[in-house]
Amino acid sequence: MVAVGFVGLGDMGSRMVPHLLRANHRVSVFDVVPGRIDAMTALGAVGADSPAAAARDADVVISAVMSADIPGAHLGEGGILAGMRPGAALAVLSTTTPAMLQSLASQMPAGVHLVDAPLIGGVRYASEAALTVLLAGSDDATALAEPILDAFGQVVRVGPLGSGVAYKLITNVVVMAAEAGLREALDLADVLGASYQTTLDLLARGPMAAVVKRALDRDNPRALRDSAVDFDVLLAAGGEDNLPISAAGRRRLWAATEATSPPPVFVDLTSHATALPRFRNEPGRGQAGEPGLHGE
């Protein structure tokens, strides 16, 4: 049994902690939303009242917070670093920038190991322990973290500290361009008076099949805003001038995110709710399953 601290119990973290419990690890958890802590303690985790408390006495601490929340979760009297002991390892799962990771690395307590371990795969992969973990850091640090992270799927060692974040951002360029491209394909369907359903059916027959399947997964609670924020992180790292396709994709996803109230979830990317404004209020045009050029 290994003592594990886990900070960040959102869509991903809440599905990852149960795997640690099933592996008989002692898991101490924290989240800013008390109800999320309660859900994990009901499964056998120990609730903590701060990130520092979750990290205290842990052999490995896992951080699964949004990039913008990294300073608040890790630094200060109540932060993760304040609770860590020498010899322990911190695994940062966040999709973040190399600069943010380097800033955190510069403030690590003496004797505490740091690895970056961002994830490939969404909520369904987290539930099924089928994630790919991009593990990066020194040999000593990765040796401590890997046996714990292995509970989440397949661990791939990708190089020294910072390599995990780098490769996660690189893969996100393709994945997120595909997400924005899917929305733009449906925008063109609106312009041409075509059917969303036929468009999605045809895209699902080719190399976009996995993207369409994920976009239509109604069991995926991911907020569409999180994808837009990931574009922000990507462009903060790479620069808009260097990544013009990503810059255009960010504009389209933020427009989609701000299109509806309540805020859309990821599956809404394929609905009329996130269409271009001039088509958004035209029922019957472009909706999945409704008549279009092909007369479904």
Short mmCIF file of N, CA and C in Angstrom, two decimals, residues 27-136:
data_model
loop_
_atom_site.label_atom_id
_atom_site.label_comp_id
_atom_site.label_asym_id
_atom_site.label_seq_id
_atom_site.Cartn_x
_atom_site.Cartn_y
_atom_site.Cartn_z
N VAL A 27 -5.55 6.80 -0.09
CA VAL A 27 -5.67 8.02 -0.89
C VAL A 27 -6.31 9.13 -0.08
N SER A 28 -5.61 10.26 0.00
CA SER A 28 -6.13 11.46 0.64
C SER A 28 -6.46 12.47 -0.46
N VAL A 29 -7.67 13.04 -0.43
CA VAL A 29 -8.14 13.84 -1.56
C VAL A 29 -8.55 15.24 -1.13
N PHE A 30 -8.40 16.17 -2.09
CA PHE A 30 -8.88 17.54 -1.87
C PHE A 30 -9.41 18.11 -3.17
N ASP A 31 -10.47 18.91 -3.05
CA ASP A 31 -11.00 19.71 -4.16
C ASP A 31 -11.65 20.94 -3.56
N VAL A 32 -11.74 22.00 -4.34
CA VAL A 32 -12.37 23.22 -3.85
C VAL A 32 -13.88 23.07 -3.72
N VAL A 33 -14.44 22.02 -4.34
CA VAL A 33 -15.88 21.75 -4.24
C VAL A 33 -16.07 20.63 -3.21
N PRO A 34 -16.62 20.94 -2.03
CA PRO A 34 -16.73 19.93 -0.97
C PRO A 34 -17.47 18.66 -1.39
N GLY A 35 -18.49 18.80 -2.22
CA GLY A 35 -19.26 17.63 -2.63
C GLY A 35 -18.42 16.60 -3.37
N ARG A 36 -17.41 17.06 -4.08
CA ARG A 36 -16.53 16.13 -4.78
C ARG A 36 -15.70 15.32 -3.80
N ILE A 37 -15.27 15.96 -2.72
CA ILE A 37 -14.54 15.23 -1.68
C ILE A 37 -15.45 14.18 -1.06
N ASP A 38 -16.69 14.57 -0.77
CA ASP A 38 -17.64 13.64 -0.16
C ASP A 38 -17.85 12.40 -1.03
N ALA A 39 -17.92 12.61 -2.35
CA ALA A 39 -18.14 11.48 -3.26
C ALA A 39 -16.98 10.50 -3.19
N MET A 40 -15.76 11.00 -3.03
CA MET A 40 -14.60 10.11 -2.97
C MET A 40 -14.46 9.45 -1.59
N THR A 41 -14.80 10.17 -0.52
CA THR A 41 -14.72 9.55 0.80
C THR A 41 -15.75 8.43 0.93
N ALA A 42 -16.86 8.56 0.21
CA ALA A 42 -17.86 7.49 0.22
C ALA A 42 -17.31 6.21 -0.40
N LEU A 43 -16.28 6.35 -1.22
CA LEU A 43 -15.66 5.18 -1.86
C LEU A 43 -14.49 4.63 -1.06
N GLY A 44 -14.07 5.38 -0.03
CA GLY A 44 -12.97 4.90 0.80
C GLY A 44 -11.78 5.82 0.90
N ALA A 45 -11.79 6.95 0.19
CA ALA A 45 -10.70 7.91 0.29
C ALA A 45 -10.82 8.69 1.60
N VAL A 46 -9.75 9.38 1.96
CA VAL A 46 -9.73 10.22 3.15
C VAL A 46 -9.81 11.68 2.70
N GLY A 47 -10.76 12.42 3.21
CA GLY A 47 -10.91 13.81 2.83
C GLY A 47 -9.90 14.70 3.53
N ALA A 48 -9.43 15.73 2.83
CA ALA A 48 -8.49 16.69 3.40
C ALA A 48 -9.09 18.08 3.28
N ASP A 49 -8.64 19.00 4.15
CA ASP A 49 -9.21 20.34 4.14
C ASP A 49 -8.36 21.35 3.38
N SER A 50 -7.29 20.89 2.75
CA SER A 50 -6.45 21.77 1.94
C SER A 50 -5.56 20.90 1.06
N PRO A 51 -4.98 21.47 0.00
CA PRO A 51 -4.01 20.71 -0.79
C PRO A 51 -2.83 20.24 0.05
N ALA A 52 -2.37 21.10 0.97
CA ALA A 52 -1.25 20.73 1.83
C ALA A 52 -1.59 19.52 2.68
N ALA A 53 -2.81 19.48 3.20
CA ALA A 53 -3.23 18.35 4.04
C ALA A 53 -3.31 17.07 3.22
N ALA A 54 -3.76 17.17 1.97
CA ALA A 54 -3.82 15.98 1.12
C ALA A 54 -2.43 15.45 0.82
N ALA A 55 -1.45 16.35 0.74
CA ALA A 55 -0.08 15.96 0.40
C ALA A 55 0.71 15.45 1.60
N ARG A 56 0.28 15.83 2.79
CA ARG A 56 1.04 15.49 4.00
C ARG A 56 1.11 13.98 4.18
N ASP A 57 2.29 13.47 4.40
CA ASP A 57 2.56 12.04 4.62
C ASP A 57 2.41 11.18 3.37
N ALA A 58 2.14 11.79 2.21
CA ALA A 58 1.99 11.01 0.98
C ALA A 58 3.35 10.67 0.38
N ASP A 59 3.44 9.48 -0.20
CA ASP A 59 4.63 9.09 -0.94
C ASP A 59 4.62 9.70 -2.34
N VAL A 60 3.43 9.75 -2.93
CA VAL A 60 3.23 10.34 -4.25
C VAL A 60 2.00 11.23 -4.19
N VAL A 61 2.13 12.45 -4.70
CA VAL A 61 1.01 13.38 -4.77
C VAL A 61 0.68 13.61 -6.24
N ILE A 62 -0.59 13.51 -6.57
CA ILE A 62 -1.05 13.71 -7.94
C ILE A 62 -1.88 14.98 -8.00
N SER A 63 -1.52 15.86 -8.91
CA SER A 63 -2.23 17.11 -9.09
C SER A 63 -2.94 17.08 -10.44
N ALA A 64 -4.27 17.27 -10.41
CA ALA A 64 -5.07 17.22 -11.63
C ALA A 64 -5.97 18.44 -11.69
N VAL A 65 -5.35 19.62 -11.76
CA VAL A 65 -6.11 20.88 -11.79
C VAL A 65 -5.88 21.57 -13.13
N MET A 66 -6.75 22.52 -13.45
CA MET A 66 -6.57 23.30 -14.67
C MET A 66 -5.29 24.13 -14.57
N SER A 67 -4.72 24.45 -15.72
CA SER A 67 -3.44 25.16 -15.74
C SER A 67 -3.49 26.45 -14.92
N ALA A 68 -4.56 27.22 -15.06
CA ALA A 68 -4.65 28.50 -14.35
C ALA A 68 -4.72 28.32 -12.85
N ASP A 69 -5.09 27.12 -12.39
CA ASP A 69 -5.23 26.86 -10.96
C ASP A 69 -3.96 26.29 -10.34
N ILE A 70 -2.93 26.07 -11.14
CA ILE A 70 -1.70 25.47 -10.61
C ILE A 70 -1.08 26.31 -9.49
N PRO A 71 -0.89 27.62 -9.65
CA PRO A 71 -0.28 28.38 -8.55
C PRO A 71 -1.08 28.28 -7.25
N GLY A 72 -2.39 28.43 -7.32
CA GLY A 72 -3.20 28.39 -6.11
C GLY A 72 -3.20 27.03 -5.44
N ALA A 73 -3.14 25.97 -6.23
CA ALA A 73 -3.18 24.62 -5.66
C ALA A 73 -1.85 24.18 -5.08
N HIS A 74 -0.75 24.73 -5.59
CA HIS A 74 0.57 24.23 -5.22
C HIS A 74 1.35 25.14 -4.27
N LEU A 75 1.10 26.44 -4.33
CA LEU A 75 1.96 27.38 -3.61
C LEU A 75 1.25 27.96 -2.38
N GLY A 76 2.02 28.57 -1.51
CA GLY A 76 1.46 29.18 -0.31
C GLY A 76 1.34 28.20 0.84
N GLU A 77 0.88 28.70 1.98
CA GLU A 77 0.83 27.88 3.19
C GLU A 77 -0.07 26.66 3.05
N GLY A 78 -1.15 26.80 2.31
CA GLY A 78 -2.07 25.68 2.16
C GLY A 78 -1.86 24.88 0.90
N GLY A 79 -0.81 25.20 0.13
CA GLY A 79 -0.58 24.53 -1.15
C GLY A 79 0.09 23.18 -1.01
N ILE A 80 0.07 22.44 -2.09
CA ILE A 80 0.63 21.08 -2.10
C ILE A 80 2.07 21.07 -1.62
N LEU A 81 2.89 22.00 -2.10
CA LEU A 81 4.32 21.95 -1.77
C LEU A 81 4.56 22.12 -0.28
N ALA A 82 3.68 22.86 0.39
CA ALA A 82 3.84 23.07 1.83
C ALA A 82 3.64 21.79 2.62
N GLY A 83 2.93 20.83 2.04
CA GLY A 83 2.66 19.59 2.76
C GLY A 83 3.56 18.44 2.40
N MET A 84 4.41 18.60 1.39
CA MET A 84 5.21 17.47 0.92
C MET A 84 6.48 17.29 1.73
N ARG A 85 6.87 16.05 1.88
CA ARG A 85 8.07 15.71 2.65
C ARG A 85 9.20 15.29 1.72
N PRO A 86 10.44 15.41 2.14
CA PRO A 86 11.57 14.96 1.32
C PRO A 86 11.43 13.49 0.95
N GLY A 87 11.77 13.18 -0.29
CA GLY A 87 11.67 11.81 -0.77
C GLY A 87 10.38 11.50 -1.49
N ALA A 88 9.37 12.37 -1.34
CA ALA A 88 8.09 12.16 -2.02
C ALA A 88 8.17 12.70 -3.45
N ALA A 89 7.20 12.31 -4.26
CA ALA A 89 7.15 12.74 -5.66
C ALA A 89 5.82 13.42 -5.95
N LEU A 90 5.88 14.49 -6.72
CA LEU A 90 4.70 15.20 -7.19
C LEU A 90 4.54 14.96 -8.68
N ALA A 91 3.36 14.48 -9.08
CA ALA A 91 3.05 14.25 -10.49
C ALA A 91 2.00 15.27 -10.93
N VAL A 92 2.36 16.13 -11.86
CA VAL A 92 1.45 17.16 -12.37
C VAL A 92 0.83 16.64 -13.66
N LEU A 93 -0.49 16.42 -13.62
CA LEU A 93 -1.20 15.87 -14.77
C LEU A 93 -1.76 16.95 -15.69
N SER A 94 -1.69 18.18 -15.30
CA SER A 94 -2.34 19.28 -16.01
C SER A 94 -1.80 19.45 -17.43
N THR A 95 -2.70 19.85 -18.33
CA THR A 95 -2.28 20.38 -19.62
C THR A 95 -1.89 21.83 -19.37
N THR A 96 -0.61 22.11 -19.40
CA THR A 96 -0.13 23.44 -19.04
C THR A 96 1.01 23.83 -19.97
N THR A 97 1.64 24.95 -19.68
CA THR A 97 2.74 25.43 -20.52
C THR A 97 4.08 25.03 -19.91
N PRO A 98 5.12 24.93 -20.73
CA PRO A 98 6.46 24.69 -20.17
C PRO A 98 6.86 25.76 -19.16
N ALA A 99 6.46 27.01 -19.40
CA ALA A 99 6.81 28.09 -18.47
C ALA A 99 6.17 27.88 -17.11
N MET A 100 4.92 27.45 -17.08
CA MET A 100 4.24 27.20 -15.81
C MET A 100 4.91 26.05 -15.07
N LEU A 101 5.26 24.99 -15.79
CA LEU A 101 5.92 23.86 -15.15
C LEU A 101 7.28 24.26 -14.61
N GLN A 102 8.02 25.05 -15.37
CA GLN A 102 9.34 25.48 -14.93
C GLN A 102 9.25 26.37 -13.70
N SER A 103 8.23 27.21 -13.65
CA SER A 103 8.02 28.05 -12.47
C SER A 103 7.77 27.20 -11.24
N LEU A 104 6.96 26.16 -11.40
CA LEU A 104 6.70 25.25 -10.29
C LEU A 104 7.97 24.52 -9.88
N ALA A 105 8.74 24.06 -10.86
CA ALA A 105 9.98 23.33 -10.57
C ALA A 105 10.95 24.17 -9.77
N SER A 106 10.97 25.47 -10.04
CA SER A 106 11.92 26.35 -9.36
C SER A 106 11.56 26.57 -7.89
N GLN A 107 10.35 26.17 -7.50
CA GLN A 107 9.89 26.40 -6.13
C GLN A 107 9.71 25.10 -5.35
N MET A 108 10.19 23.99 -5.90
CA MET A 108 10.04 22.71 -5.22
C MET A 108 10.88 22.67 -3.95
N PRO A 109 10.35 22.13 -2.87
CA PRO A 109 11.14 21.98 -1.64
C PRO A 109 12.32 21.03 -1.86
N ALA A 110 13.34 21.20 -1.08
CA ALA A 110 14.52 20.34 -1.19
C ALA A 110 14.13 18.88 -0.97
N GLY A 111 14.63 18.02 -1.85
CA GLY A 111 14.41 16.59 -1.69
C GLY A 111 13.10 16.07 -2.23
N VAL A 112 12.24 16.95 -2.76
CA VAL A 112 10.95 16.53 -3.31
C VAL A 112 11.10 16.40 -4.83
N HIS A 113 10.65 15.28 -5.37
CA HIS A 113 10.76 15.00 -6.80
C HIS A 113 9.55 15.55 -7.56
N LEU A 114 9.78 15.93 -8.80
CA LEU A 114 8.71 16.45 -9.66
C LEU A 114 8.71 15.73 -10.99
N VAL A 115 7.54 15.29 -11.44
CA VAL A 115 7.37 14.77 -12.79
C VAL A 115 6.18 15.47 -13.42
N ASP A 116 6.22 15.63 -14.73
CA ASP A 116 5.01 16.04 -15.44
C ASP A 116 4.45 14.80 -16.11
N ALA A 117 3.13 14.67 -16.05
CA ALA A 117 2.49 13.44 -16.52
C ALA A 117 1.11 13.74 -17.12
N PRO A 118 1.05 14.60 -18.13
CA PRO A 118 -0.25 14.90 -18.75
C PRO A 118 -0.83 13.67 -19.43
N LEU A 119 -2.11 13.77 -19.73
CA LEU A 119 -2.88 12.60 -20.15
C LEU A 119 -3.37 12.72 -21.58
N ILE A 120 -3.37 11.61 -22.29
CA ILE A 120 -4.06 11.51 -23.57
C ILE A 120 -5.28 10.63 -23.35
N GLY A 121 -6.44 11.16 -23.69
CA GLY A 121 -7.69 10.43 -23.46
C GLY A 121 -8.61 11.24 -22.57
N GLY A 122 -9.90 11.11 -22.79
CA GLY A 122 -10.88 11.88 -22.04
C GLY A 122 -11.53 11.11 -20.92
N VAL A 123 -12.74 11.54 -20.57
CA VAL A 123 -13.44 11.01 -19.40
C VAL A 123 -13.69 9.52 -19.52
N ARG A 124 -14.12 9.07 -20.68
CA ARG A 124 -14.39 7.63 -20.84
C ARG A 124 -13.11 6.81 -20.63
N TYR A 125 -11.99 7.31 -21.15
CA TYR A 125 -10.72 6.62 -20.96
C TYR A 125 -10.33 6.60 -19.48
N ALA A 126 -10.60 7.70 -18.78
CA ALA A 126 -10.30 7.75 -17.35
C ALA A 126 -11.13 6.74 -16.58
N SER A 127 -12.41 6.62 -16.93
CA SER A 127 -13.29 5.66 -16.26
C SER A 127 -12.83 4.23 -16.47
N GLU A 128 -12.31 3.96 -17.66
CA GLU A 128 -11.94 2.59 -18.03
C GLU A 128 -10.47 2.28 -17.77
N ALA A 129 -9.75 3.20 -17.11
CA ALA A 129 -8.31 3.03 -16.87
C ALA A 129 -7.58 2.76 -18.18
N ALA A 130 -7.92 3.54 -19.19
CA ALA A 130 -7.34 3.36 -20.53
C ALA A 130 -6.63 4.62 -21.01
N LEU A 131 -6.22 5.47 -20.09
CA LEU A 131 -5.50 6.69 -20.45
C LEU A 131 -4.07 6.36 -20.87
N THR A 132 -3.48 7.25 -21.65
CA THR A 132 -2.04 7.23 -21.89
C THR A 132 -1.42 8.34 -21.07
N VAL A 133 -0.48 8.00 -20.21
CA VAL A 133 0.17 8.95 -19.32
C VAL A 133 1.55 9.27 -19.88
N LEU A 134 1.78 10.54 -20.20
CA LEU A 134 3.06 10.97 -20.78
C LEU A 134 3.99 11.37 -19.64
N LEU A 135 4.76 10.43 -19.15
CA LEU A 135 5.56 10.62 -17.95
C LEU A 135 6.94 11.17 -18.29
N ALA A 136 7.32 12.24 -17.59
CA ALA A 136 8.62 12.88 -17.86
C ALA A 136 9.25 13.34 -16.55
#
